[in-house]
Short mmCIF file of C-alpha atoms and ligand atoms in Angstrom, two decimals:
data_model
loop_
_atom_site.label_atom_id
_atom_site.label_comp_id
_atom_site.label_asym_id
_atom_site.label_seq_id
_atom_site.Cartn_x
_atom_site.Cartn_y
_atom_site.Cartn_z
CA UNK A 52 177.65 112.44 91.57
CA UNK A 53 178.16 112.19 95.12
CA UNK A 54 174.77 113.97 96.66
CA UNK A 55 175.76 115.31 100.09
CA UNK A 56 174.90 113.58 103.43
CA UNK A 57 173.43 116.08 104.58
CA UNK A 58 171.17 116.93 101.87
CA UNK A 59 170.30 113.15 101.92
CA UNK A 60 169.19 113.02 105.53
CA UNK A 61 167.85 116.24 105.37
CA UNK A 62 165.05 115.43 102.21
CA UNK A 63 164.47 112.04 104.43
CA UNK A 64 163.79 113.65 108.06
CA UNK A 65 162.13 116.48 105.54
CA UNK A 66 159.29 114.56 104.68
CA UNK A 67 159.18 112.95 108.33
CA UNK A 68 159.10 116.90 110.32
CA UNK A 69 155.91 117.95 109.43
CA UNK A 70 154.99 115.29 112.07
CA UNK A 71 156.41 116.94 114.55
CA UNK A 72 158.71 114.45 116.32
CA UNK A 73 160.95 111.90 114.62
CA UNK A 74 160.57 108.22 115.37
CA UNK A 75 162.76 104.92 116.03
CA UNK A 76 162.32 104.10 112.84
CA UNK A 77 162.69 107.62 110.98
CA UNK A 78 165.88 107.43 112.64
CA UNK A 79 166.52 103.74 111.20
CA UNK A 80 165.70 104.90 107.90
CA UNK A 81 168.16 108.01 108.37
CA UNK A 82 170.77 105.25 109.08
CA UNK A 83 170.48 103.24 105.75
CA UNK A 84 171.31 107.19 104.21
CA UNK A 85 174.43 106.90 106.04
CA UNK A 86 175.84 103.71 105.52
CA UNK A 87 175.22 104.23 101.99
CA UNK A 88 177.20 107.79 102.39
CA UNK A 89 179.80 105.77 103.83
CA UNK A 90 180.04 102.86 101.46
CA UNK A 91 180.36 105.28 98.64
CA UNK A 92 183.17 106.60 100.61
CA UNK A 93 184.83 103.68 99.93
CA UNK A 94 184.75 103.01 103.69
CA UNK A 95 184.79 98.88 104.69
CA UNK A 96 181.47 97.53 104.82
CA UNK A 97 182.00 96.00 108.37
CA UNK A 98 183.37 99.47 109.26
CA UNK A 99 180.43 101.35 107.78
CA UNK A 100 178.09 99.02 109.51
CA UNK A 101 179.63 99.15 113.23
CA UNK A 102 179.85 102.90 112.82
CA UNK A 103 176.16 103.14 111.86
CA UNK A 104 175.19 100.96 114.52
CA UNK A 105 177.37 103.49 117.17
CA UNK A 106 175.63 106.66 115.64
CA UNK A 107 172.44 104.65 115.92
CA UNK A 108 172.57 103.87 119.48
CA UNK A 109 173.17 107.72 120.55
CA UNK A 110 170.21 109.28 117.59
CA UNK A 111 167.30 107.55 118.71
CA UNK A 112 167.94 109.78 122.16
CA UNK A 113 165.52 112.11 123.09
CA UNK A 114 167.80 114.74 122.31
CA UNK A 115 167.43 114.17 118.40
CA UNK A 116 163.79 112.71 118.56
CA UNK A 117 162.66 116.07 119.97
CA UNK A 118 164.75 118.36 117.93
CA UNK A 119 163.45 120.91 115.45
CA UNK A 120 166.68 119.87 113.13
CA UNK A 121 167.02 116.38 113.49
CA UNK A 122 169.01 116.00 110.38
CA UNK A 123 171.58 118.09 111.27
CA UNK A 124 171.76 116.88 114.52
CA UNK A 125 172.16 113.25 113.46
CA UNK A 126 174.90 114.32 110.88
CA UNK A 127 176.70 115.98 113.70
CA UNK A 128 176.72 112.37 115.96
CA UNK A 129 178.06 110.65 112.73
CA UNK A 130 180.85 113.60 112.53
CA UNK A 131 181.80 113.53 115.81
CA UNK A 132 181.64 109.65 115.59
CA UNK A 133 184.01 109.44 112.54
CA UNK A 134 186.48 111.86 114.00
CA UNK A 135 186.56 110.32 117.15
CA UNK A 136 187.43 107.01 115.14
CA UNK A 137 190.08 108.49 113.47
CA UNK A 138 191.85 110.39 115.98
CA UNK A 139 194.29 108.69 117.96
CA UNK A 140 196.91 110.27 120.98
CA UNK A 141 199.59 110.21 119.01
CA UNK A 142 199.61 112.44 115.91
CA UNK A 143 202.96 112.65 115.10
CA UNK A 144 205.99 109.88 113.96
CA UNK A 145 207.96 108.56 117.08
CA UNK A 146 211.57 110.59 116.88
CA UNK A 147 212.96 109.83 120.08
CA UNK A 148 214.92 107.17 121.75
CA UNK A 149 218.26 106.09 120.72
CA UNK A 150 220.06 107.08 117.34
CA UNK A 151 219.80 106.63 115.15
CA UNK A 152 215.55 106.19 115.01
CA UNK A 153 214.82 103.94 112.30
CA UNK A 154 211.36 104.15 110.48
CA UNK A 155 210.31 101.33 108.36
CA UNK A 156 207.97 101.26 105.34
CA UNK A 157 205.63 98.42 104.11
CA UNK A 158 203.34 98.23 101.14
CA UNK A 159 201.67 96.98 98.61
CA UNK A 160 203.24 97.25 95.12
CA UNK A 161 202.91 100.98 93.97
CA UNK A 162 201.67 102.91 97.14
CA UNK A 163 204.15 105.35 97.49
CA UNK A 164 206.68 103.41 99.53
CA UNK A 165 209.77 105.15 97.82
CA UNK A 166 208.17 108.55 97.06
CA UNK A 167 206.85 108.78 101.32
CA UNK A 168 210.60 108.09 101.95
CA UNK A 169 211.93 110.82 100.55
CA UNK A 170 208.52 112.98 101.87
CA UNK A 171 209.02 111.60 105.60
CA UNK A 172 212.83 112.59 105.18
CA UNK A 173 212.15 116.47 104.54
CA UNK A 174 209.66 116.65 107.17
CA UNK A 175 212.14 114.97 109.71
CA UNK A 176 214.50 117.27 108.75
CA UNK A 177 212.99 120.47 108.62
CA UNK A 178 209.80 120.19 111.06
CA UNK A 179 212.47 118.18 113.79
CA UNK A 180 215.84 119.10 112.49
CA UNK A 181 216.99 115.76 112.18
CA UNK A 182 219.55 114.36 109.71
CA UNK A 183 217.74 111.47 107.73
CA UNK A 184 219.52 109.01 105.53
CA UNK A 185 217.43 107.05 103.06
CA UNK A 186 217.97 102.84 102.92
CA UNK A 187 217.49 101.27 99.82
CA UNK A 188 215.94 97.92 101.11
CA UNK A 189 213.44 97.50 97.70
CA UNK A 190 215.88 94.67 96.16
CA UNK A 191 213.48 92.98 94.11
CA UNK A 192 214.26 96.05 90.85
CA UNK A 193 217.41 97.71 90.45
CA UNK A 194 215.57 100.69 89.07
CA UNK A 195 214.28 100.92 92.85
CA UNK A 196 216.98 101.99 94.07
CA UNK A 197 217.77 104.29 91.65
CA UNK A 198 214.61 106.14 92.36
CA UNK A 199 215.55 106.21 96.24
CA UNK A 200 218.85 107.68 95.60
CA UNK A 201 217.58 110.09 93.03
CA UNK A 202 215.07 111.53 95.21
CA UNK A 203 218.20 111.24 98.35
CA UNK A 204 220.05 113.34 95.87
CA UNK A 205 217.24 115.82 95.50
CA UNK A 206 216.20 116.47 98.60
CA UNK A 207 219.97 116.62 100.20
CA UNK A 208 219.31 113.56 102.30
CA UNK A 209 221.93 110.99 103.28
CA UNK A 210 221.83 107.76 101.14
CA UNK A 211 222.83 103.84 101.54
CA UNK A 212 223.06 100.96 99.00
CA UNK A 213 224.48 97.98 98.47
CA UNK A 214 223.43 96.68 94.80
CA UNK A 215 225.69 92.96 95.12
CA UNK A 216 223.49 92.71 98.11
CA UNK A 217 220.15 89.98 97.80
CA UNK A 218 219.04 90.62 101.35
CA UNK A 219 217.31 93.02 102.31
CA UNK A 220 217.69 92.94 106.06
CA UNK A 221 221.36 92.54 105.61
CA UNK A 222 221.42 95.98 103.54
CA UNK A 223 219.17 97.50 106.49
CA UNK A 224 221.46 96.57 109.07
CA UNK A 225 224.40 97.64 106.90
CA UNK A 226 222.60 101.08 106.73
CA UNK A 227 222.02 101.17 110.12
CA UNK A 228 225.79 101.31 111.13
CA UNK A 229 226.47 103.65 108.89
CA UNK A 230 224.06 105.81 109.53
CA UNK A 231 225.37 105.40 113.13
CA UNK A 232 229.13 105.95 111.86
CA UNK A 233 227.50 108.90 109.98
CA UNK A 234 226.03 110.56 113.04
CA UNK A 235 222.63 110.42 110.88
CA UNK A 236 220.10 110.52 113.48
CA UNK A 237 217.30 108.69 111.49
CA UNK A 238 217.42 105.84 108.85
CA UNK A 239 214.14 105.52 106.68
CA UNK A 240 214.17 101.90 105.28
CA UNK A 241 212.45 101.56 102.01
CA UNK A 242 211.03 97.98 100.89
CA UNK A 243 209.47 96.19 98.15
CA UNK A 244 205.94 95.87 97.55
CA UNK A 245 204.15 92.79 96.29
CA UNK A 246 200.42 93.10 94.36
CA UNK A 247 199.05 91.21 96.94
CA UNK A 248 200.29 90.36 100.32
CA UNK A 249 202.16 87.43 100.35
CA UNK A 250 204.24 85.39 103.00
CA UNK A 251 207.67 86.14 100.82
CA UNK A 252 206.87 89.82 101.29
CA UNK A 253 206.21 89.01 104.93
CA UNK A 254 208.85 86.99 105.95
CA UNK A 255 210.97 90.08 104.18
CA UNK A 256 209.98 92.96 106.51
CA UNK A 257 209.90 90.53 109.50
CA UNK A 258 213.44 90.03 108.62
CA UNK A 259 214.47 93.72 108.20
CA UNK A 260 212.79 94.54 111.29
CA UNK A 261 214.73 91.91 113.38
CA UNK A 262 217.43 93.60 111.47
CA UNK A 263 217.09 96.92 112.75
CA UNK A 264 214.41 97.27 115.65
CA UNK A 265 212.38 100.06 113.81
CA UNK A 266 210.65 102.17 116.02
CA UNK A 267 208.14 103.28 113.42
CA UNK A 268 207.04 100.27 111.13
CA UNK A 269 204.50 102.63 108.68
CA UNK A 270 201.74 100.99 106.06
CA UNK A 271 201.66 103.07 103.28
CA UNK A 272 198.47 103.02 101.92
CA UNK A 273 197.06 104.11 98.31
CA UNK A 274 194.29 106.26 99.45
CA UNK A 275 191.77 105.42 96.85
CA UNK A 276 192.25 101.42 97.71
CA UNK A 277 188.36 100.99 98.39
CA UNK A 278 187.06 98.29 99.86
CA UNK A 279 190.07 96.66 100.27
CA UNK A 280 192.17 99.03 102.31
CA UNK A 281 190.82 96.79 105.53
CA UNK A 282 192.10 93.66 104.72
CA UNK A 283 195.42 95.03 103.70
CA UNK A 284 196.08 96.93 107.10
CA UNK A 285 194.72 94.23 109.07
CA UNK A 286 197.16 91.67 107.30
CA UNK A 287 200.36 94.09 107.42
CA UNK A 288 199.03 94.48 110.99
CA UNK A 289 198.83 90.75 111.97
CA UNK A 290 201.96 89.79 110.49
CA UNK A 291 204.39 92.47 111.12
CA UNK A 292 202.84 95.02 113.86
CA UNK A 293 202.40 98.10 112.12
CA UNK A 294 202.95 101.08 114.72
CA UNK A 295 200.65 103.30 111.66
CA UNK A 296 199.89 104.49 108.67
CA UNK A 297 200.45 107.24 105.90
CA UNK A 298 198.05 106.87 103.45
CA UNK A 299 199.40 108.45 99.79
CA UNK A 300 197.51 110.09 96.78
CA UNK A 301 194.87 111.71 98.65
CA UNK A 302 195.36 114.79 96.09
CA UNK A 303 193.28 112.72 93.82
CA UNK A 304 189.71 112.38 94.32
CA UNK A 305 189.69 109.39 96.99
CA UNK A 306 186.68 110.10 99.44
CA UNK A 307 188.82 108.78 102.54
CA UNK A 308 187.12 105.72 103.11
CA UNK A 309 190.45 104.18 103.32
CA UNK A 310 191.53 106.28 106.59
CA UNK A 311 188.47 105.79 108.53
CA UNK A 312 189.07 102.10 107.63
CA UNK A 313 192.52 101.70 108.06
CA UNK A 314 192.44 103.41 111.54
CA UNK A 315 188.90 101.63 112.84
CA UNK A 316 190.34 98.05 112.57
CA UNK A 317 193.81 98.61 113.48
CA UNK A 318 193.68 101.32 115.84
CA UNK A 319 196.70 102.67 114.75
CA UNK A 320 197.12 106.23 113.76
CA UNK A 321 197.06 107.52 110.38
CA UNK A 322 199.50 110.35 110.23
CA UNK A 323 200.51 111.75 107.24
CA UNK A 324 198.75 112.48 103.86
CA UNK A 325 200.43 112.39 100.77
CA UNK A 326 198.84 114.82 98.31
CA UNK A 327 201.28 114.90 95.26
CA UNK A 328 204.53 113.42 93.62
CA UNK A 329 206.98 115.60 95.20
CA UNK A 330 208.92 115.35 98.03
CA UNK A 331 207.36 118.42 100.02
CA UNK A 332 204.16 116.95 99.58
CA UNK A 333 203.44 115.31 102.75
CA UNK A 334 200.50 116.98 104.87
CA UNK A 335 199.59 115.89 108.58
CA UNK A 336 196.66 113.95 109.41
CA UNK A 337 193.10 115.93 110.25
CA UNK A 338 190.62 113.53 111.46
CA UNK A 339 188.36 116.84 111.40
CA UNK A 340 189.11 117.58 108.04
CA UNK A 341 188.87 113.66 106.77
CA UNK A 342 185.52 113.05 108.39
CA UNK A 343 184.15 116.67 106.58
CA UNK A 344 185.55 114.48 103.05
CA UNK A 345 184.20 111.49 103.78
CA UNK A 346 180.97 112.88 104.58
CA UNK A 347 181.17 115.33 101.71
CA UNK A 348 180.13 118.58 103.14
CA UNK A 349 183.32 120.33 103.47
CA UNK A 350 182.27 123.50 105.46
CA UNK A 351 178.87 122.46 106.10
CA UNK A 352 179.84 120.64 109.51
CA UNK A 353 180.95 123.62 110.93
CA UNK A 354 177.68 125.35 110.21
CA UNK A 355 175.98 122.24 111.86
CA UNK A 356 177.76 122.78 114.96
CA UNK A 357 177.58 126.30 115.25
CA UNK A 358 173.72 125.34 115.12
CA UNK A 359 173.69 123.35 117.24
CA UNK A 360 175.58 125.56 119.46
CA UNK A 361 172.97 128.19 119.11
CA UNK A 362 169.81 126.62 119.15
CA UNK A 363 168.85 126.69 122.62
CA UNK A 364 166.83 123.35 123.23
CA UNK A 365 164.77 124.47 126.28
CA UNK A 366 163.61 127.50 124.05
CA UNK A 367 163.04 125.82 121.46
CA UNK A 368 160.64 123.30 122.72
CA UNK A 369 159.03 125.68 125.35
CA UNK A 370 158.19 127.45 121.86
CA UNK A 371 156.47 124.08 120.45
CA UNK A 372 154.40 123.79 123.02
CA UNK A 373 153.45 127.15 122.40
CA UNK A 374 153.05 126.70 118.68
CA UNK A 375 150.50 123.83 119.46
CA UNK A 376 148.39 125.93 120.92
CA UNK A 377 148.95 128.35 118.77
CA UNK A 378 150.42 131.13 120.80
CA UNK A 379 153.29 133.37 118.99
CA UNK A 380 154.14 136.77 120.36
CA UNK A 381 156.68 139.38 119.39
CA UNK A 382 158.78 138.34 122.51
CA UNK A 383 158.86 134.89 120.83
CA UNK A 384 159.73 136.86 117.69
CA UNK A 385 162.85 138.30 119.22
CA UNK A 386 163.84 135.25 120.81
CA UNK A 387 164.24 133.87 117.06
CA UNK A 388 166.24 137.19 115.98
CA UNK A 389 168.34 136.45 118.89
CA UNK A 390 168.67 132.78 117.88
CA UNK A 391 169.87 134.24 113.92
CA UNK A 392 172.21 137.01 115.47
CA UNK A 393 173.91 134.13 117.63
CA UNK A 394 174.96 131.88 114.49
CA UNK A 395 176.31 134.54 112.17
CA UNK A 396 176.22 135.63 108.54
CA UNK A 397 172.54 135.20 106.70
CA UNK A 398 173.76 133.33 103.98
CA UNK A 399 175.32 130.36 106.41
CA UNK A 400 171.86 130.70 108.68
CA UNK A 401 169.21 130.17 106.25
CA UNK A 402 170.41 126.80 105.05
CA UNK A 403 170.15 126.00 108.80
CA UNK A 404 167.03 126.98 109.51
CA UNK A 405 164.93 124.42 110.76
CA UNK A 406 161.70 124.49 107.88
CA UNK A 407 158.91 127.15 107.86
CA UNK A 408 160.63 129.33 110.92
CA UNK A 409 161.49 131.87 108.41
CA UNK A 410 159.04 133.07 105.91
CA UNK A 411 160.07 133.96 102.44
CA UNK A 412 161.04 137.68 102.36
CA UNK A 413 161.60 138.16 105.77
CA UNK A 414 164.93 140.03 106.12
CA UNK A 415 167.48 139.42 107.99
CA UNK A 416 170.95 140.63 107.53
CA UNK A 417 171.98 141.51 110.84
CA UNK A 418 171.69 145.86 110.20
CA UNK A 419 168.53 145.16 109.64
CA UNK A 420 168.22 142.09 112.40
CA UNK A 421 169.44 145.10 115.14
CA UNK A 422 166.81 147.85 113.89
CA UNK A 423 164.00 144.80 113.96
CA UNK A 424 164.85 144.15 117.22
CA UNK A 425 165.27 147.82 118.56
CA UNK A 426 161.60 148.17 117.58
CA UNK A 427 160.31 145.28 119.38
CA UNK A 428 162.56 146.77 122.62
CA UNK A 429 160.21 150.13 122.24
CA UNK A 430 156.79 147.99 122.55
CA UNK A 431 155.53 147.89 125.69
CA UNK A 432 155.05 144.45 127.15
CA UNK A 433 151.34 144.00 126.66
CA UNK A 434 151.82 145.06 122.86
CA UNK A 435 154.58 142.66 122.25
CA UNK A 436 151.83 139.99 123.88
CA UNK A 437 148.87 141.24 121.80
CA UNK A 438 150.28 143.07 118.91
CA UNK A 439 146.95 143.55 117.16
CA UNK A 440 146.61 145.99 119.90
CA UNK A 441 149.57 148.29 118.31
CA UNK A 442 147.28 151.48 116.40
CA UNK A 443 148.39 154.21 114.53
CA UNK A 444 149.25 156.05 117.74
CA UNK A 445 151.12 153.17 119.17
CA UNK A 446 153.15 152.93 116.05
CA UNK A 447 154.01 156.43 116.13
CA UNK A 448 155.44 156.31 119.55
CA UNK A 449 157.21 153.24 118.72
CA UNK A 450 159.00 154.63 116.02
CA UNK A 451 160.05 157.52 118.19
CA UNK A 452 161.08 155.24 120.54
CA UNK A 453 163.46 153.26 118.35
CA UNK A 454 164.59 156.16 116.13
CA UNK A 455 162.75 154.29 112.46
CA UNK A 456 159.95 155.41 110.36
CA UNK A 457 156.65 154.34 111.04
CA UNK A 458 157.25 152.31 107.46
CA UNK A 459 159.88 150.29 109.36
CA UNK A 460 157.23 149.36 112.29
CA UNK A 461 155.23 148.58 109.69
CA UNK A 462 157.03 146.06 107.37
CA UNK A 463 158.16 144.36 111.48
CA UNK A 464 154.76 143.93 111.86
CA UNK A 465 153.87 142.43 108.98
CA UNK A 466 157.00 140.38 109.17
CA UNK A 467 155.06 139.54 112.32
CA UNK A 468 152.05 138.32 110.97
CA UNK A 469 153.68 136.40 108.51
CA UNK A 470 155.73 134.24 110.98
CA UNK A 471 152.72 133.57 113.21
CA UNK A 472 150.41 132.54 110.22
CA UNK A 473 153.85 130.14 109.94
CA UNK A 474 153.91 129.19 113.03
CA UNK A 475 150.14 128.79 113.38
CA UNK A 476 150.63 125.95 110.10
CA UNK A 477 153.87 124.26 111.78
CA UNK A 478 151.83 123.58 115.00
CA UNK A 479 148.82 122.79 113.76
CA UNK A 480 150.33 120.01 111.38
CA UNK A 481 152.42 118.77 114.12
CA UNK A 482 148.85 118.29 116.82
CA UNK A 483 147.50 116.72 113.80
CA UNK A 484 150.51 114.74 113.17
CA UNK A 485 150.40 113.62 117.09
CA UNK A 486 146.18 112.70 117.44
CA UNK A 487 146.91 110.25 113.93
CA UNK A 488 149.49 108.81 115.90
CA UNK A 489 147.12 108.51 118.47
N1 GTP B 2 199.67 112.14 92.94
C1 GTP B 2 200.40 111.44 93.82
N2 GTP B 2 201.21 110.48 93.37
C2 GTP B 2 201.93 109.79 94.25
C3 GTP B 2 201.85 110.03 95.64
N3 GTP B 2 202.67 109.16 96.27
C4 GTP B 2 203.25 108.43 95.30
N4 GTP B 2 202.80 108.79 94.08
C5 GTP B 2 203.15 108.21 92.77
O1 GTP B 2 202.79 106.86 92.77
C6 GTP B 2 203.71 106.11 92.02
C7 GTP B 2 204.26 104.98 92.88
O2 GTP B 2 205.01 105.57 93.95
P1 GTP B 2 206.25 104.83 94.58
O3 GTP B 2 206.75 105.69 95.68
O4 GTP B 2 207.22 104.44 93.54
O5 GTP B 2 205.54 103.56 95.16
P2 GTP B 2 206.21 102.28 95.85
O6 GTP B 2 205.31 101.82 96.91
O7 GTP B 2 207.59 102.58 96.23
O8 GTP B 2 206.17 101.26 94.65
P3 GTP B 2 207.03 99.89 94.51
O9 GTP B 2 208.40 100.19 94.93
O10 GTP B 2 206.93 99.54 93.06
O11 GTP B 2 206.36 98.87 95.35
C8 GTP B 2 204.77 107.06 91.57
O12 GTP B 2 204.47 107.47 90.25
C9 GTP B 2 204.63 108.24 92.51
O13 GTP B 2 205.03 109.44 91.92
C10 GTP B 2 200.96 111.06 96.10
O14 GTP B 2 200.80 111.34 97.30
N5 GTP B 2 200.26 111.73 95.14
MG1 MG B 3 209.35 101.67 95.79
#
C-alpha cells in the first residue's frame, strides 16, 4: 500500500530531468511527496510540516538543483534530517548515581507499562549487571499487580507489593527502602495508565516521583499511536518531566511516526523498542534504522549514500557541459566504468543510475567492467578521442594489447556508440529544455 519515497520522488523529479536542471518549485512539489510520506507514517502533522520545511531550506541548494540524481539526493537530506531528529547524546537509561537508581514508568492505559518493566529489568541486569526489583505502583486493578509479580517471578527479578495499600507513592517509597535494605541496586516503579491523560493520573506520578526522586521518569508509548503520539508526550512532558521514552509494539506494522514525533517535540530520547510480549524483547533505539522505516526503503538509503558517495559532482557536470555540446569520448566512457566499479554490485547500481547513462544491454558486472576497461587502457589517446578512427588494424592491436578477441573490442565499441547516441539525446533535450526556459 505504502509506495516508497523514493520511488515517489523519483517518478516526480523523473518527469522534471529531461529538463536538465531542477527548479524551486520542482523541489516544492518534491516536498508535498514527502510530507505525505511522512503523514502516512503516522508522523504529527506539525512535525511533518517543520521537517519538510528544514529539508526544504537545504534542497533548493545548488547542490541538488544541479545534480544528475536529484531524487536521491533530496531523499538523502530528508534521511539525514530525520535521523538527526531522532538521535539524541544519550542512548542509553541513566544507571548511575546513588542506589538504589529508581526508573519510573508513565502511560497511557495499555502501552506496555507492566510488560517494559519486566523488559527494562533483564536488560539492567544482564547488559549492566545490576540487581532490579520490580514495584507494583499500578493500584487502580489488583490483577496489575499480579501481572508484575508474575513476570518478577519469571524473569528472577526482585519484587515489592503492598495490596492493603491505596497509595501509590506510599507503596513506591515503601519499595524503595526495601530495595535499599535488599541491596537491590535498581527499583523499576510500575503505574497505572488512564485512556486519556487526566489530572488524577497526573497528580499520581507527581506524587510517586516526590516519593522516590526517579532518575529515569520513561513514557511508554504504543508505537502505532498515530497522530496522537504528540500530544501525549508533550502532556506527560509538561506535567511530570519525562527524562524519555520507550516506545512498545513496534514488532507490529507501526511505520514509526510515533518516534520521530515523540522525540521532535520533546527532545527527549527514545531508547528502547519493544518488539514482542516477552520479557527479552526489548531492542535499543536506531535512529538510522527508524528513519529507513519511516521512509520505507529499508536498504535503499544505504544505496543512496553510497551514490552519493561515488558520484563525483565536478565530473559529473564537467561531463554535462560536454553532453551539450555533444562531445562523448571513450575517456568519458571509462570515467563512467570507474563511477559503476566505485559503488559496487550491478544489481544495487542500476537502480541508481541517474536515467539514460546506461543503455539497455550494456554489461556491466564488474569481470566484465575490468576487461571493458583494459581495452580502453590499450587505445591510444587520439583513438579514445576519435574512436571512429579505430580500423580493423587498430582493433587488432588493441586486442593484443589487452589480451581479448577482436569480438570483445568490438561489442566495447558498439557499447560505445550506443552510450554516445544516449548521451547525444540527454544533452540535446536538456539545451532544448534550457532555450524554452529562455
Ligand atoms: N506485540 C507486543 N505486545 C506488547 C508489547 N508490549 C506490551 N505488549 C502487550 O500489550 C498489552 C498491554 O501491555 P501492558 O504491559 O499490560 O500495558 P500497561 O501499560 O501496563 O497497561 P495498563 O496497566 O492496563 O495501563 C499486553 O497484552 C502486552 O503483552 C510489545 O512490545 N509487543
Ligand atoms: Mg500495567
Amino acid at each position: 500500500m505504502f509506495e516508497r519515497l523514493s520511488e515517489r520522488l523519483g517518478s516526480v523529479l523523473d518527469r522534471l530531468r529531461g529538463r536538465g536542471v531542477v527548479s524551486a518549485s520542482d523541489v516544492s512539489e518534491a516536498m508535498r511527496e514527502i510530507r505525505r510520506a511522512l503523514l502516512e507514517a503516522d508522523v504529527n502533522i506539525r512535525v511533518a510540516r517543520e521537517m519538510v520545511d528544514r529539508v526544504a531550506a537545504e534542497a533548493v541548494g545548488e547542490r541538488v538543483l544541479k545534480s544528475l540524481t536529484p531524487g536521491q539526493q533530496i531523499v538523502k537530506i530528508v534521511y539525514d534530517e530525520l535521523v538527526r531528529t531522532m538521535s539524541h547524546e544519550r542512548t542509553e537509561p541513566d544507571t548511575g548515581g546513588r542506589r538504589p537508581v529508581v526508573w519510573l514508568l508513565a502511560g497511557l492505559q495499555g502501552a506496555g507499562k507492566t510488560t517494559t518493566a519486566a523488559k527494562l529489568a533483564v536488560w539492567a541486569a544482564g547488559k549492566r549487571g545490576m540487581r532490579p526489583m520490580l514495584a507494583a505502583c499500578d493500584l487502580k486493578r489488583p490483577a496489575a499487580v499480579d501481572q508484575l509479580g508474575m513476570l518478577a517471578g519469571k524473569t528472577g527479578m526482585g519484587f515489592y507489593e503492598d495490596r492493603t495499600s491505596q497509595d501509590p507513592a506510599r507503596v513506591a517509597a515503601d519499595a524503595l527502602a526495601m530495595a535499599d535494605r535488599e541491596m537491590y541496586d535498581l527499583l523499576i516503579v510500575d503505574s497505572s495508565g488512564r485512556l486519556h491523560v487526566d489530572d488524577d493520573l497526573m497528580a499520581e506520578l507527581e506524587s510517586i516521583r516526590a516519593a522516590v526522586s526517579p532518575r529515569e521518569t520513561l513514557l511508554v508509548l504504543d508505537g502505532m499511536t498515530g497522530q496522537d503520539a504528540v500530544n501525549v508526550a508533550l502532556e506527560f512532558d509538561r506535567r511530570i518531566g519525562l527524562t524519555g521514552a520507550v516506545l512498545s509494539k513496534m514488532d507490529g506494522d507501526s511505520r514509526g511516526g510515533a518516534a520521530l514525533s515523540t522525540a521532535a517535540v520533546t527532545g527527549r530520547p527514545v531508547l528502547f523498542l519493544g518488539t514482542g510480549e516477552g520479557p527479552g524483547d526489548l531492542e535499543a533505539f536506531d535512529p538510522a534504522r527508524m528513519a529507513g522505516r519511516i521512509l520505507g526503503m529499508g536498504d535503499v538509503l544505504g544505496l543512496v549514500e553510497k551514490a552519493v558517495e561515488a558520484s563525483d559532482r565536478v565530473d559529473a557536470e564537467k561531463l554535462e557541459r560536454r553532453l551539450r555540446k555533444g562531445e562523448f569520448t571513450m575517456d568519458d566512457l571509462l570515467a563512467e566504468f570507474g563511477r559503476l566499479r566505485k559503488m559496487g554490485s550491478l544489481a544495487d547500481i542500476l537502480a541508481m543510475l541517474p536515467a539514460g547513462i546506461l543503455p539497455k544491454g550494456l554489461e556491466v558486472d564488474p569481470r566484465e567492467l575490468g576487461r571493458k576497461e583494459a581495452i580502453i587502457r590499450s587505445m591510444t589517446p587520439d583513438e579514445r578521442r576519435r574512436p571512429e578512427r579505430i580500423d580493423g588494424s587498430r582493433r587488432k592491436r588493441i586486442a593484443r594489447g589487452s589480451g581479448v578477441a577482436v569480438r570483445d573490442v568490438n561489442r566495447l565499441l558498439d557499447d560505445y556508440r550506443a552510450v554516445k547516441e544516449m548521451m547525444k539525446r540527454l544533452g540535446k533535450s536538456s539545451r532544448l529544455a534550457s532555450l524554452l526556459r529562455g
